[in-house]
């Protein structure tokens, strides 16, 4: 990852805007990755990763905890079966809802020109998890605070830090939804684990959007 130790050690690396709060939680009810104890026998827990936009933590298992000054593992060591070797795996990681009352309708009303993207689609991201391109399932065009129709073949591009620093609004807790995947693959040989991600509807300003069907 591009989020190297020196960035965490600075205690001031601005990963995202001050609205961005990201939490890891292996105990989240209803999530795909919720367990009581990990495969090293450590009790699972919840902890902050991004706080008010600043990188404050990573995830660590027993042999890594000392590197970031922890006295114990965060309980995120996992093997896909009894005959596989356990190693560090992602907890449920979620963007926390906005702290002030804001609905999706309010967000749309406050948007002069934009695209409302629902669901996930195709994706491409580099090995450092820095440059990326993502799609979606459905796309709606917003003009002057109203949805005026649907769009096709939409993708958006950015680097991770620019993207999260462009976060301008997050809907409140009433809009929070939890999704996930049963097939998060890591390791050599590869192992698969289930993990959830949650968020409320979020607005990002000034992100590069492309038409993937356009021929040059």
C-alpha positions as CSV (number, residue, x, y, z in Angstrom):
1,X,0.0,0.0,0.0
2,X,1.0,3.6,-0.5
3,X,0.1,4.2,3.2
4,X,3.6,3.5,4.5
5,X,4.6,3.7,8.1
6,X,6.1,7.2,7.8
7,X,2.7,8.6,6.9
8,X,1.2,7.0,10.0
9,X,4.1,8.1,12.2
10,X,3.6,11.7,11.2
11,X,0.2,11.7,12.9
12,X,-1.0,14.2,10.4
13,X,-1.3,12.5,7.0
14,X,-4.5,13.8,5.5
15,X,-5.9,10.7,3.8
16,X,-9.3,12.4,3.2
17,X,-11.4,15.4,4.0
18,X,-12.4,16.0,7.6
19,X,-15.7,14.3,6.9
20,X,-14.0,10.9,6.3
21,X,-14.1,8.5,9.3
22,X,-13.2,4.9,8.5
23,X,-13.7,2.1,11.0
24,X,-12.6,-1.6,11.1
25,X,-14.9,-3.9,12.9
26,X,-14.7,-7.7,13.1
27,X,-17.8,-7.7,15.5
28,X,-20.3,-5.8,13.3
29,X,-23.7,-7.5,13.5
30,X,-25.0,-8.7,10.2
31,X,-21.6,-8.4,8.5
32,X,-20.0,-11.1,6.5
33,X,-16.7,-10.9,8.4
34,X,-18.1,-11.0,11.9
35,X,-16.5,-13.5,14.3
36,X,-15.8,-13.7,18.0
37,X,-12.2,-14.7,17.8
38,X,-9.7,-14.8,15.0
39,X,-7.6,-17.9,14.0
40,X,-4.8,-17.0,16.4
41,X,-7.4,-17.1,19.3
42,X,-7.5,-13.3,19.7
43,X,-10.8,-11.7,20.6
44,X,-12.0,-9.6,17.7
45,X,-12.7,-5.8,18.1
46,X,-13.5,-2.5,16.5
47,X,-11.0,0.3,15.9
48,X,-10.5,3.5,13.9
49,X,-8.4,3.6,10.8
50,X,-9.2,7.1,9.5
51,X,-10.3,9.8,12.0
52,X,-11.5,13.2,10.7
53,X,-9.6,12.4,7.5
54,X,-6.3,11.6,9.2
55,X,-4.6,8.1,9.0
56,X,-4.5,6.9,12.7
57,X,-4.1,3.1,12.5
58,X,-3.6,0.0,10.4
59,X,-4.7,-3.6,11.0
60,X,-2.2,-5.9,12.7
61,X,-2.0,-9.5,13.8
62,X,0.1,-10.9,16.7
63,X,3.6,-10.7,15.0
64,X,2.9,-7.2,13.7
65,X,1.3,-5.4,16.6
66,X,4.6,-4.2,18.1
67,X,5.5,-2.4,14.8
68,X,2.7,0.1,15.4
69,X,3.0,0.3,19.1
70,X,0.1,-2.0,20.0
71,X,0.2,-4.3,23.1
72,X,-2.0,-6.9,21.4
73,X,-3.3,-8.0,18.0
74,X,-6.5,-6.5,16.6
75,X,-7.9,-9.9,15.9
76,X,-7.7,-10.0,12.1
77,X,-5.8,-13.2,11.4
78,X,-7.7,-15.7,9.3
79,X,-7.3,-19.0,7.3
80,X,-10.0,-20.2,4.9
81,X,-9.9,-23.7,6.2
82,X,-8.2,-26.0,8.8
83,X,-5.4,-27.0,6.5
84,X,-4.4,-23.4,5.4
85,X,-2.0,-21.1,7.1
86,X,-3.6,-18.1,8.8
87,X,-2.4,-14.6,7.9
88,X,-3.6,-11.0,8.1
89,X,-6.9,-10.4,6.5
90,X,-9.2,-7.4,6.1
91,X,-11.8,-6.7,8.8
92,X,-15.2,-5.3,7.9
93,X,-14.2,-1.8,6.9
94,X,-16.8,1.0,6.7
95,X,-17.1,4.7,6.0
96,X,-19.0,6.1,8.9
97,X,-22.2,8.1,8.3
98,X,-22.3,11.9,8.4
99,X,-22.7,13.4,11.8
100,X,-25.3,16.0,10.7
101,X,-28.8,15.2,9.4
102,X,-28.6,14.8,5.6
103,X,-30.8,12.7,3.3
104,X,-30.0,11.6,-0.2
105,X,-32.8,13.9,-1.5
106,X,-31.2,16.8,0.3
107,X,-27.8,15.9,-1.2
108,X,-29.3,15.8,-4.7
109,X,-31.1,19.2,-4.1
110,X,-27.7,20.7,-3.2
111,X,-26.0,19.5,-6.3
112,X,-25.9,21.7,-9.4
113,X,-24.4,19.3,-11.8
114,X,-23.4,15.7,-11.0
115,X,-24.0,11.9,-11.5
116,X,-25.7,9.8,-8.9
117,X,-24.1,6.3,-9.0
118,X,-25.8,3.3,-7.4
119,X,-24.1,0.0,-6.8
120,X,-20.7,-1.4,-7.9
121,X,-19.5,-2.4,-11.3
122,X,-16.2,-3.0,-13.1
123,X,-13.0,-1.9,-11.3
124,X,-9.3,-1.5,-11.8
125,X,-6.7,-0.5,-9.2
126,X,-2.9,-0.7,-9.1
127,X,-0.8,-2.7,-6.7
128,X,-0.2,0.2,-4.4
129,X,-4.0,0.8,-4.1
130,X,-3.4,4.4,-5.4
131,X,-4.7,4.9,-8.9
132,X,-8.1,3.5,-9.8
133,X,-11.1,3.4,-12.1
134,X,-14.5,2.2,-10.9
135,X,-17.9,1.8,-12.4
136,X,-21.4,1.3,-11.0
137,X,-24.7,-0.5,-11.7
138,X,-27.0,2.5,-12.4
139,X,-26.3,6.1,-13.2
140,X,-28.5,9.2,-12.9
141,X,-27.7,12.6,-14.2
142,X,-28.3,15.5,-11.8
143,X,-28.9,19.1,-13.0
144,X,-29.9,22.0,-10.8
145,X,-30.8,19.8,-7.9
146,X,-33.0,17.3,-9.8
147,X,-32.5,13.9,-11.4
148,X,-33.3,14.5,-15.1
149,X,-32.6,11.0,-16.5
150,X,-30.3,8.0,-16.7
151,X,-26.8,7.6,-18.2
152,X,-24.9,4.7,-19.7
153,X,-21.3,3.6,-19.7
154,X,-20.1,5.7,-16.8
155,X,-16.8,5.2,-14.9
156,X,-14.8,7.5,-12.6
157,X,-11.1,7.8,-12.2
158,X,-8.8,9.2,-9.5
159,X,-6.0,8.5,-7.1
160,X,-7.1,7.4,-3.7
161,X,-5.9,10.4,-1.7
162,X,-7.4,13.0,-4.1
163,X,-10.6,11.1,-4.2
164,X,-11.2,10.9,-0.4
165,X,-10.1,14.5,0.0
166,X,-12.8,15.5,-2.5
167,X,-15.5,14.1,-0.1
168,X,-17.9,17.0,0.4
169,X,-20.9,15.4,2.0
170,X,-22.0,12.1,3.6
171,X,-25.7,11.2,4.3
172,X,-26.6,10.5,7.9
173,X,-27.1,7.2,9.7
174,X,-30.6,6.6,8.3
175,X,-29.0,5.9,4.9
176,X,-26.2,3.6,6.1
177,X,-26.1,0.3,4.2
178,X,-23.9,-2.7,4.5
179,X,-22.7,-4.7,1.5
180,X,-19.9,-7.2,1.0
181,X,-18.2,-10.0,-0.8
182,X,-17.7,-13.7,-0.2
183,X,-14.6,-13.8,-2.4
184,X,-11.9,-11.5,-1.1
185,X,-8.8,-13.2,-2.4
186,X,-5.3,-12.8,-1.0
187,X,-2.2,-14.8,-0.5
188,X,0.0,-17.3,-2.4
189,X,-1.5,-19.8,-2.7
190,X,-4.7,-17.8,-2.8
191,X,-7.2,-17.9,0.1
192,X,-10.7,-16.5,0.1
193,X,-12.5,-14.7,2.9
194,X,-15.8,-12.9,3.3
195,X,-15.9,-9.2,4.3
196,X,-18.4,-6.4,4.4
197,X,-18.1,-2.7,3.7
198,X,-20.7,-0.1,4.7
199,X,-21.4,3.5,4.0
200,X,-24.1,6.1,3.5
201,X,-24.5,7.9,0.2
202,X,-21.5,10.2,-0.3
203,X,-20.8,13.1,-2.6
204,X,-17.3,13.7,-4.1
205,X,-16.6,16.9,-6.0
206,X,-14.5,17.4,-9.1
207,X,-13.8,13.7,-9.8
208,X,-12.9,12.8,-13.4
209,X,-15.8,10.9,-15.1
210,X,-15.5,9.1,-18.5
211,X,-17.7,7.5,-21.0
212,X,-16.4,3.9,-21.3
213,X,-18.3,3.3,-24.6
214,X,-16.7,6.3,-26.4
215,X,-14.4,5.4,-29.3
216,X,-11.5,7.7,-30.1
